[in-house]
Amino acid sequence: MPPSWPISGVLISVGFGEYFCASSSSSSSSSLLSRLIRRREGDLMEEAGNVRRPLLGESSQKPLVDASLLKRMYAGHFLSRWGARMWEFSVGLYMINIWPESLLFTAIYGVVEAASTALFGPVVGTWVEKFPYKKVLRMWLLTRSLSFLAAGGAVTALLVCFVPASHSVLPFMALVILTNVSGAVSVLSTLAGTILIEREWVVVISYGHPPEVLTRMNSNIRRIDLVCKLFAPVLTGFIISFVSLVASAVILACWNLLSVWLEYWLWISVYDGIPALSETRQRKQVEGHSENILEAPVMKLSNISRGGAVEQEKPNWRSKVTTSLSKLLCLDAWIVYFSQDVVLPGVSLALLYFTVLSFGTLMTATLEWKGIPAYIIGIARGISAVIGIMATVVYPFVHSRISTLRTGLWSIWAQWFFLSACLASIWIRSSITSAWMLMGGVSASRLGLWMFDLAVMQLMQDRVSEADRCTVGGVQSSLQSMLDLLTYIMGIIVSDPRDFGVLVILSFVLVSSAAILYTLHCYRVRRHLFHFDKILAKIH
């Protein structure tokens, strides 16, 4: 790095500092200012030819990534997602068996899990962005493995040692709390891994390659996730139906305890084999160090009065409370998120999480209550995953012809169309027929859902700057969990499975709102929705 760079950085910070000190001297402004400084430094360094980071879609002579390393990354992702999908499917069945004839325990678990992600999602994203990749990797795998081990042990103890009539026993409630807390910790650790791999590593690896490389990597990772969503519930459903619930809990705990070692070796080999990963992290650490140096002159300028004297102001209790609350709620992260030009697609995707129209815990428990066997539910969930896998195959084909934005538009309305069958199932008198219509509509809608998910993810990867990528990813997950949390709160309010149709109607309304919101974003960007001139030309 040339010696002139720090000097230019200080001059830049002084110029920006004069502007910001005139408007605000709070810690929030300082954080936003540091982001502007960091972006401006990168622009100057690129203009000077000192650092050059190829953009997505930019042609370069960068060699292709070793295919064996990509296979190891995909294998590690498979091991990680398999255990998570086993727990995601099983926990609803555990809870409905612990407290039969009610969705209360199932909804309470969902509230705890979603609330933890909603509160700590931005913190996790900031943490992933701040610390070295290896440290994030170790903490992610360690906490996830231990939390699943604790959750599996607690569920096993509940199913073996207690019966529904013993709900007032103190050890029973302690084990229920342990199950909820362990599940929440496992979700947070899984979130850290998701941000690290899906929001960070794939983008870093695809730098310097055509956009199709990123599209293909996104599709492969989503396809692996859906394969796990296909086979893990099917296998778990057969174990529950033909062996026992206890056996499935023990297998879940053993899987996460044994697979973590192989998974760690796979991720470390990918990190060591792709220099871009270590180079990106080192560059971010250098930028963070220079950011701290550059903030000093800015803070000094904020204390200079009009007469030139330095004011030694001590923060009062209100400013301390405001600063502490801002850090606790991660307000800076939310400000960064809502300043992005892809905020509407992100909010649209988050609205799809306020729904019971998925094979989540509430719908799984309701189907169990309606008399659908666990293995049938697992097979139906597997069929929905197969359709989702088809979406990952169709997405690159459609994307190459109608762009990311329009792919998202067509996919979300396709989801809306298939979910209308779920809405119609409410008025079917036969409980079994209604359940089959519900499962069929949800399964078919996965084609549009996962294509829309891929489209929004790629819009964020393309449009969000590198400095904000992990932060935006954490806030996006937090927002999705907030809407997911509202779903489970509604499940607590409407805990009788006979009233499940109310939740279906509410979910369909929110899916419609998400489709309309994304449509408005497309119109704002493109200034039209259809090429009527081409349609009329073909008609004539």
XYZ file of C-alpha atoms in Angstrom:
540
model
C 0.000 0.000 0.000
C 1.529 3.371 -0.981
C 2.443 5.725 1.855
C 0.216 8.442 0.417
C -2.945 6.423 1.007
C -3.338 7.042 4.777
C -2.834 10.780 4.199
C -5.515 10.870 1.556
C -7.759 8.822 3.825
C -7.327 11.360 6.647
C -8.138 14.213 4.306
C -11.231 12.387 3.148
C -12.297 11.734 6.738
C -11.820 15.412 7.569
C -14.005 16.458 4.645
C -16.745 14.020 5.545
C -16.341 14.789 9.245
C -17.078 18.492 8.770
C -20.342 17.618 7.105
C -21.476 15.022 9.599
C -20.415 16.960 12.701
C -22.692 19.763 11.600
C -25.631 17.387 11.538
C -25.009 14.879 14.323
C -22.368 13.691 16.782
C -24.014 10.473 17.829
C -22.411 7.063 17.611
C -24.874 6.062 14.907
C -23.621 8.845 12.619
C -20.029 7.880 13.319
C -20.741 4.310 12.281
C -22.451 5.371 9.075
C -19.633 7.817 8.421
C -17.067 5.082 8.772
C -18.899 3.070 6.120
C -18.816 6.018 3.736
C -15.103 6.486 4.433
C -14.413 2.852 3.781
C -16.309 2.887 0.487
C -14.580 6.069 -0.621
C -11.163 4.669 0.222
C -11.885 1.626 -1.907
C -12.913 3.835 -4.820
C -9.695 5.877 -4.613
C -7.535 2.781 -4.339
C -9.159 1.265 -7.387
C -8.758 4.492 -9.344
C -5.080 4.613 -8.452
C -4.592 1.033 -9.570
C -3.436 -0.150 -6.169
C -6.371 -2.506 -5.551
C -8.619 -3.954 -8.165
C -11.567 -6.116 -7.220
C -13.308 -7.490 -10.302
C -17.039 -7.006 -10.313
C -19.612 -9.657 -11.024
C -19.993 -10.069 -14.724
C -16.644 -8.411 -15.468
C -14.439 -10.335 -17.846
C -11.034 -11.309 -16.554
C -8.334 -13.920 -16.951
C -8.962 -15.373 -13.511
C -8.636 -19.183 -13.620
C -11.591 -21.376 -12.836
C -12.024 -22.586 -9.266
C -10.828 -26.115 -8.564
C -13.848 -28.370 -9.044
C -12.745 -30.660 -6.203
C -12.825 -27.747 -3.754
C -16.330 -26.826 -4.858
C -17.403 -30.439 -4.338
C -15.997 -30.310 -0.807
C -17.905 -27.117 -0.144
C -21.114 -28.720 -1.403
C -20.447 -31.840 0.701
C -19.946 -29.722 3.831
C -23.150 -27.854 3.089
C -24.987 -31.177 2.711
C -23.798 -32.427 6.110
C -24.780 -29.154 7.733
C -28.254 -28.964 6.234
C -29.124 -32.627 6.792
C -29.071 -32.338 10.583
C -30.953 -29.027 10.510
C -33.691 -30.475 8.289
C -34.057 -33.547 10.521
C -34.674 -31.335 13.546
C -36.941 -28.937 11.643
C -39.253 -31.789 10.660
C -39.157 -33.686 13.952
C -39.624 -30.913 16.495
C -43.280 -30.352 15.623
C -44.016 -34.065 16.101
C -42.131 -34.084 19.398
C -44.146 -31.176 20.733
C -47.551 -32.479 19.656
C -46.762 -35.786 21.394
C -45.562 -34.060 24.546
C -48.851 -32.094 24.744
C -51.519 -33.866 22.635
C -54.674 -32.201 21.329
C -53.083 -28.731 21.286
C -50.674 -26.716 19.159
C -49.573 -24.722 22.210
C -46.163 -26.325 22.798
C -45.461 -26.343 19.068
C -46.304 -22.646 18.782
C -44.289 -21.741 21.900
C -41.220 -23.448 20.460
C -41.701 -21.559 17.204
C -41.972 -18.275 19.106
C -38.728 -18.917 21.010
C -36.864 -19.936 17.860
C -38.121 -17.075 15.711
C -37.697 -14.467 18.453
C -34.064 -15.441 18.992
C -33.297 -14.962 15.311
C -35.294 -11.748 15.112
C -33.427 -10.239 18.074
C -29.935 -11.555 17.403
C -29.918 -11.922 13.601
C -28.225 -8.519 13.028
C -25.741 -9.322 15.796
C -24.862 -12.613 14.119
C -24.420 -10.881 10.746
C -22.154 -8.213 12.251
C -20.186 -10.888 14.095
C -19.627 -12.889 10.898
C -18.435 -9.738 9.136
C -16.101 -8.734 11.961
C -14.241 -11.915 12.898
C -11.922 -14.126 10.822
C -13.530 -16.841 8.746
C -11.828 -19.654 10.679
C -13.078 -18.381 14.021
C -16.613 -18.047 12.691
C -16.384 -21.546 11.258
C -15.244 -23.114 14.536
C -17.820 -21.319 16.677
C -20.606 -22.122 14.224
C -19.889 -25.866 14.148
C -19.192 -26.172 17.879
C -22.320 -24.374 19.089
C -24.543 -26.101 16.538
C -23.296 -29.574 17.459
C -23.591 -29.039 21.218
C -27.037 -27.434 20.955
C -28.454 -30.273 18.847
C -26.920 -32.766 21.279
C -28.626 -31.023 24.213
C -31.943 -30.753 22.365
C -31.911 -34.430 21.369
C -31.069 -35.488 24.919
C -33.828 -33.321 26.415
C -36.448 -34.642 23.997
C -35.366 -38.226 24.688
C -35.744 -37.667 28.424
C -39.186 -36.097 27.922
C -40.471 -38.977 25.810
C -39.011 -41.735 28.001
C -39.411 -40.440 31.548
C -42.591 -38.371 31.382
C -46.176 -38.786 30.251
C -48.705 -36.083 29.299
C -50.281 -36.278 32.759
C -47.040 -35.062 34.394
C -47.104 -31.538 32.984
C -46.971 -29.970 36.445
C -43.710 -31.679 37.379
C -40.833 -29.233 37.666
C -38.266 -31.458 35.845
C -40.710 -31.747 32.959
C -40.870 -27.998 32.516
C -37.088 -27.708 32.891
C -36.582 -30.175 30.043
C -39.114 -28.333 27.883
C -37.237 -25.071 28.489
C -33.919 -26.766 27.698
C -35.366 -28.057 24.426
C -36.561 -24.594 23.439
C -33.317 -22.840 24.362
C -31.150 -25.468 22.651
C -33.263 -25.230 19.515
C -32.909 -21.444 19.487
C -29.118 -21.656 19.856
C -28.917 -24.217 17.059
C -30.892 -21.916 14.762
C -28.588 -18.967 15.512
C -25.481 -21.047 14.859
C -27.016 -22.328 11.615
C -27.747 -18.715 10.658
C -24.070 -17.834 11.125
C -23.112 -20.658 8.778
C -25.730 -19.620 6.230
C -24.474 -16.030 6.157
C -20.860 -17.170 5.966
C -21.354 -19.581 3.075
C -24.345 -18.329 1.083
C -23.870 -14.574 1.503
C -20.097 -14.335 1.681
C -18.057 -17.271 0.382
C -19.989 -17.895 -2.837
C -19.759 -14.203 -3.772
C -16.034 -14.041 -3.005
C -15.342 -17.227 -4.966
C -17.308 -15.969 -7.987
C -15.432 -12.633 -8.228
C -13.848 -12.227 -11.648
C -16.108 -14.790 -13.305
C -19.226 -14.316 -15.471
C -22.556 -13.853 -13.641
C -23.584 -17.371 -14.639
C -20.995 -18.763 -12.207
C -22.711 -17.126 -9.227
C -26.124 -18.186 -10.513
C -24.964 -21.787 -10.844
C -23.378 -21.831 -7.374
C -26.521 -20.378 -5.797
C -28.657 -22.984 -7.556
C -26.382 -25.855 -6.493
C -26.378 -24.773 -2.846
C -30.151 -24.354 -2.820
C -30.539 -27.720 -4.560
C -28.472 -29.412 -1.831
C -30.638 -27.807 0.824
C -33.787 -29.058 -0.902
C -32.346 -32.552 -1.318
C -31.866 -32.603 2.456
C -35.384 -31.271 2.829
C -36.537 -34.166 0.634
C -34.773 -37.136 2.165
C -34.222 -36.122 5.803
C -37.973 -35.830 6.609
C -38.755 -39.014 4.661
C -36.132 -40.989 6.578
C -37.128 -39.400 9.889
C -40.821 -40.040 9.175
C -40.163 -43.736 8.580
C -38.095 -43.956 11.786
C -40.882 -42.278 13.784
C -43.659 -44.382 12.210
C -41.972 -47.785 12.258
C -39.495 -47.479 15.165
C -40.247 -44.679 17.640
C -39.981 -40.981 18.369
C -37.237 -41.730 20.884
C -35.118 -43.434 18.224
C -35.367 -40.404 15.943
C -34.227 -38.069 18.751
C -31.238 -40.296 19.583
C -30.234 -40.559 15.912
C -30.471 -36.770 15.558
C -28.123 -36.192 18.483
C -25.625 -38.817 17.297
C -25.618 -37.477 13.738
C -24.650 -33.970 14.794
C -22.019 -35.270 17.194
C -20.283 -37.480 14.630
C -20.624 -35.481 11.400
C -19.139 -32.241 12.761
C -15.543 -33.508 12.469
C -15.825 -34.401 8.784
C -17.693 -31.176 8.124
C -14.959 -29.076 9.733
C -12.270 -30.781 7.637
C -14.235 -30.099 4.444
C -14.730 -26.391 5.205
C -11.101 -25.842 6.243
C -9.824 -27.531 3.089
C -11.987 -25.191 1.010
C -10.733 -22.149 2.922
C -7.078 -23.170 2.550
C -7.480 -24.125 -1.114
C -9.102 -20.877 -2.328
C -6.749 -17.911 -1.712
C -9.500 -15.367 -2.424
C -11.189 -16.264 0.867
C -8.189 -15.484 3.040
C -7.254 -12.430 0.938
C -10.753 -10.949 1.295
C -10.773 -11.435 5.043
C -7.279 -9.889 5.407
C -8.319 -6.907 3.317
C -11.409 -6.375 5.472
C -9.285 -6.513 8.618
C -6.912 -3.902 7.161
C -9.877 -1.689 6.256
C -11.286 -2.088 9.758
C -7.956 -1.095 11.280
C -7.665 1.947 9.007
C -11.266 2.836 9.834
C -10.397 3.103 13.521
C -7.420 5.337 12.683
C -9.505 7.545 10.412
C -12.283 8.004 12.966
C -9.955 9.818 15.375
C -9.710 13.106 13.381
C -13.464 12.997 12.775
C -14.238 12.735 16.478
C -11.868 15.565 17.202
C -13.580 17.773 14.637
C -16.948 17.076 16.246
C -15.706 18.696 19.463
C -14.376 21.887 17.868
C -16.592 24.886 18.497
C -17.081 27.811 16.141
C -14.453 29.833 18.036
C -11.889 27.072 17.619
C -11.909 25.863 21.227
C -12.174 22.189 22.036
C -15.179 21.335 24.109
C -14.719 18.519 26.585
C -18.312 17.395 26.695
C -19.226 14.480 28.885
C -22.148 12.415 27.670
C -25.188 12.701 29.887
C -27.333 9.783 30.966
C -29.747 10.233 28.067
C -27.006 9.936 25.457
C -25.597 6.903 27.279
C -28.992 5.212 27.300
C -29.537 6.090 23.643
C -26.110 4.739 22.663
C -26.603 1.537 24.648
C -30.074 1.010 23.192
C -28.770 1.650 19.680
C -26.074 -0.988 20.111
C -28.483 -3.461 21.696
C -31.047 -3.148 18.922
C -28.396 -2.884 16.172
C -30.023 0.258 14.801
C -27.036 0.958 12.552
C -27.530 -2.406 10.868
C -31.230 -1.691 10.265
C -30.408 1.762 8.857
C -27.943 0.176 6.437
C -30.556 -2.407 5.403
C -33.331 0.087 4.695
C -30.943 2.301 2.723
C -30.462 -0.438 0.104
C -32.299 -0.152 -3.192
C -33.330 -3.828 -2.912
C -35.201 -3.345 0.351
C -38.626 -3.986 -1.218
C -37.662 -7.424 -2.595
C -36.184 -8.236 0.814
C -39.384 -7.242 2.605
C -41.438 -9.224 0.064
C -39.386 -12.330 0.775
C -39.736 -11.775 4.520
C -43.544 -11.558 4.230
C -43.562 -15.100 2.862
C -42.355 -16.271 6.280
C -45.560 -15.076 7.953
C -47.387 -18.188 6.817
C -48.532 -21.623 7.886
C -48.625 -22.706 4.225
C -45.420 -24.703 4.453
C -44.382 -27.999 5.957
C -43.380 -26.266 9.167
C -44.116 -27.291 12.726
C -47.670 -25.892 12.863
C -48.854 -27.489 9.634
C -47.048 -30.760 10.454
C -48.715 -30.914 13.874
C -52.119 -30.111 12.338
C -51.773 -32.869 9.741
C -50.810 -35.277 12.503
C -53.951 -34.228 14.405
C -56.076 -34.815 11.282
C -54.891 -38.420 11.197
C -52.235 -38.251 8.470
C -49.408 -40.695 9.376
C -45.935 -39.297 9.960
C -44.402 -41.159 7.033
C -47.091 -39.768 4.692
C -46.301 -36.257 5.920
C -42.616 -36.963 5.320
C -43.311 -38.199 1.790
C -45.463 -35.146 1.034
C -42.736 -32.904 2.339
C -40.283 -34.833 0.174
C -42.446 -34.257 -2.906
C -42.462 -30.539 -2.148
C -38.676 -30.683 -1.921
C -38.484 -32.442 -5.311
C -40.517 -29.624 -6.820
C -38.164 -27.182 -5.108
C -35.193 -28.986 -6.645
C -36.862 -28.585 -10.020
C -37.013 -24.863 -9.284
C -33.221 -24.745 -8.862
C -32.863 -26.413 -12.263
C -35.378 -24.132 -13.973
C -34.074 -20.930 -12.382
C -30.753 -20.638 -14.314
C -32.595 -21.359 -17.579
C -35.256 -18.706 -16.952
C -32.751 -16.245 -15.492
C -30.606 -16.339 -18.631
C -33.589 -15.249 -20.736
C -35.659 -12.774 -18.727
C -33.205 -11.382 -16.095
C -33.210 -11.686 -12.321
C -35.884 -9.062 -11.707
C -38.489 -10.532 -14.036
C -37.737 -14.083 -12.891
C -38.715 -13.034 -9.386
C -41.904 -11.405 -10.682
C -43.162 -14.468 -12.524
C -42.134 -16.870 -9.763
C -43.927 -15.133 -6.879
C -47.189 -14.974 -8.820
C -46.807 -18.662 -9.709
C -46.563 -19.383 -5.987
C -49.682 -17.311 -5.346
C -51.626 -19.274 -7.983
C -50.851 -22.692 -6.490
C -51.553 -21.560 -2.928
C -55.103 -20.696 -3.951
C -55.790 -24.461 -3.714
C -54.874 -24.278 -0.022
C -57.380 -21.476 0.416
C -60.075 -23.583 -1.256
C -59.321 -26.533 1.060
C -60.840 -24.635 4.006
C -64.366 -25.174 2.665
C -63.933 -28.900 1.995
C -65.999 -30.881 4.504
C -63.938 -34.060 4.395
C -60.985 -33.661 6.757
C -58.790 -36.096 4.805
C -59.590 -34.498 1.437
C -58.902 -31.062 2.888
C -55.548 -32.266 4.212
C -54.572 -33.677 0.816
C -55.550 -30.434 -0.943
C -53.504 -28.500 1.602
C -50.441 -30.687 1.086
C -50.855 -30.601 -2.708
C -51.151 -26.818 -2.925
C -48.180 -26.240 -0.645
C -46.038 -28.756 -2.553
C -46.828 -27.258 -5.972
C -46.178 -23.719 -4.745
C -42.563 -24.593 -3.932
C -41.667 -24.134 -7.600
C -42.430 -20.437 -7.421
C -41.198 -19.997 -3.842
C -37.660 -21.256 -4.354
C -37.238 -19.487 -7.688
C -38.308 -16.275 -5.970
C -35.916 -16.964 -3.088
C -33.025 -17.407 -5.534
C -33.983 -14.261 -7.443
C -34.073 -12.084 -4.317
C -30.790 -13.555 -3.066
C -29.064 -12.770 -6.356
C -30.517 -9.254 -6.428
C -28.955 -8.654 -3.010
C -25.658 -10.221 -4.006
C -25.481 -7.993 -7.077
C -26.740 -4.752 -5.544
C -25.388 -4.764 -1.962
C -21.808 -3.585 -1.481
C -19.167 -5.888 -0.067
C -18.851 -3.783 3.093
C -22.547 -4.271 3.934
C -23.139 -7.788 2.647
C -23.004 -9.709 5.946
C -24.838 -6.959 7.824
C -27.671 -6.896 5.285
C -27.801 -10.694 5.341
C -28.146 -10.702 9.122
C -30.906 -8.095 9.097
C -32.730 -9.950 6.321
C -32.705 -13.132 8.410
C -33.847 -11.141 11.443
C -36.749 -9.614 9.509
C -37.784 -13.017 8.203
C -37.711 -14.404 11.729
C -39.839 -11.525 13.003
C -42.548 -12.453 10.522
C -42.060 -16.125 11.352
C -42.438 -15.178 15.017
C -45.803 -13.573 14.290
C -46.904 -16.851 12.716
C -46.266 -18.739 15.929
C -47.855 -16.021 18.015
C -50.969 -16.485 15.901
C -50.579 -20.225 16.529
C -50.694 -19.566 20.272
C -53.783 -17.374 19.885
C -55.466 -19.873 17.540
C -54.143 -23.052 19.159
C -57.126 -25.284 18.368
C -56.348 -27.377 15.228
C -60.025 -27.049 14.240
C -59.439 -23.343 13.607
C -56.407 -23.862 11.355
C -58.361 -22.383 8.423
C -58.121 -18.922 10.007
C -54.336 -19.144 9.816
C -54.570 -20.313 6.198
C -56.620 -17.248 5.216
C -54.198 -14.893 6.964
C -51.240 -16.566 5.272
C -52.792 -16.250 1.817
C -53.464 -12.547 2.359
C -49.805 -11.969 3.271
C -48.539 -13.908 0.261
C -50.753 -11.689 -1.893
C -49.269 -8.617 -0.199
C -45.737 -9.847 -0.903
C -46.546 -10.386 -4.581
C -48.035 -6.900 -4.890
C -45.068 -5.302 -3.124
C -42.535 -7.005 -5.402
C -44.625 -6.033 -8.426
C -44.437 -2.387 -7.339
C -40.646 -2.687 -7.078
C -40.454 -4.099 -10.602
C -42.582 -1.270 -11.927
C -40.433 1.293 -10.113
C -37.277 -0.111 -11.678
C -38.522 -0.955 -15.189
C -41.402 1.570 -15.505
C -43.539 -1.187 -17.002
C -44.576 -4.770 -16.245
C -45.329 -6.199 -19.681
C -44.036 -5.534 -23.183
C -47.416 -4.676 -24.616
C -45.849 -3.466 -27.862
C -44.312 -6.897 -28.489
C -47.547 -8.657 -27.518
C -49.577 -6.491 -29.891
C -47.020 -7.009 -32.654
C -47.344 -10.784 -32.307
C -51.131 -10.543 -32.290
C -51.149 -8.466 -35.488
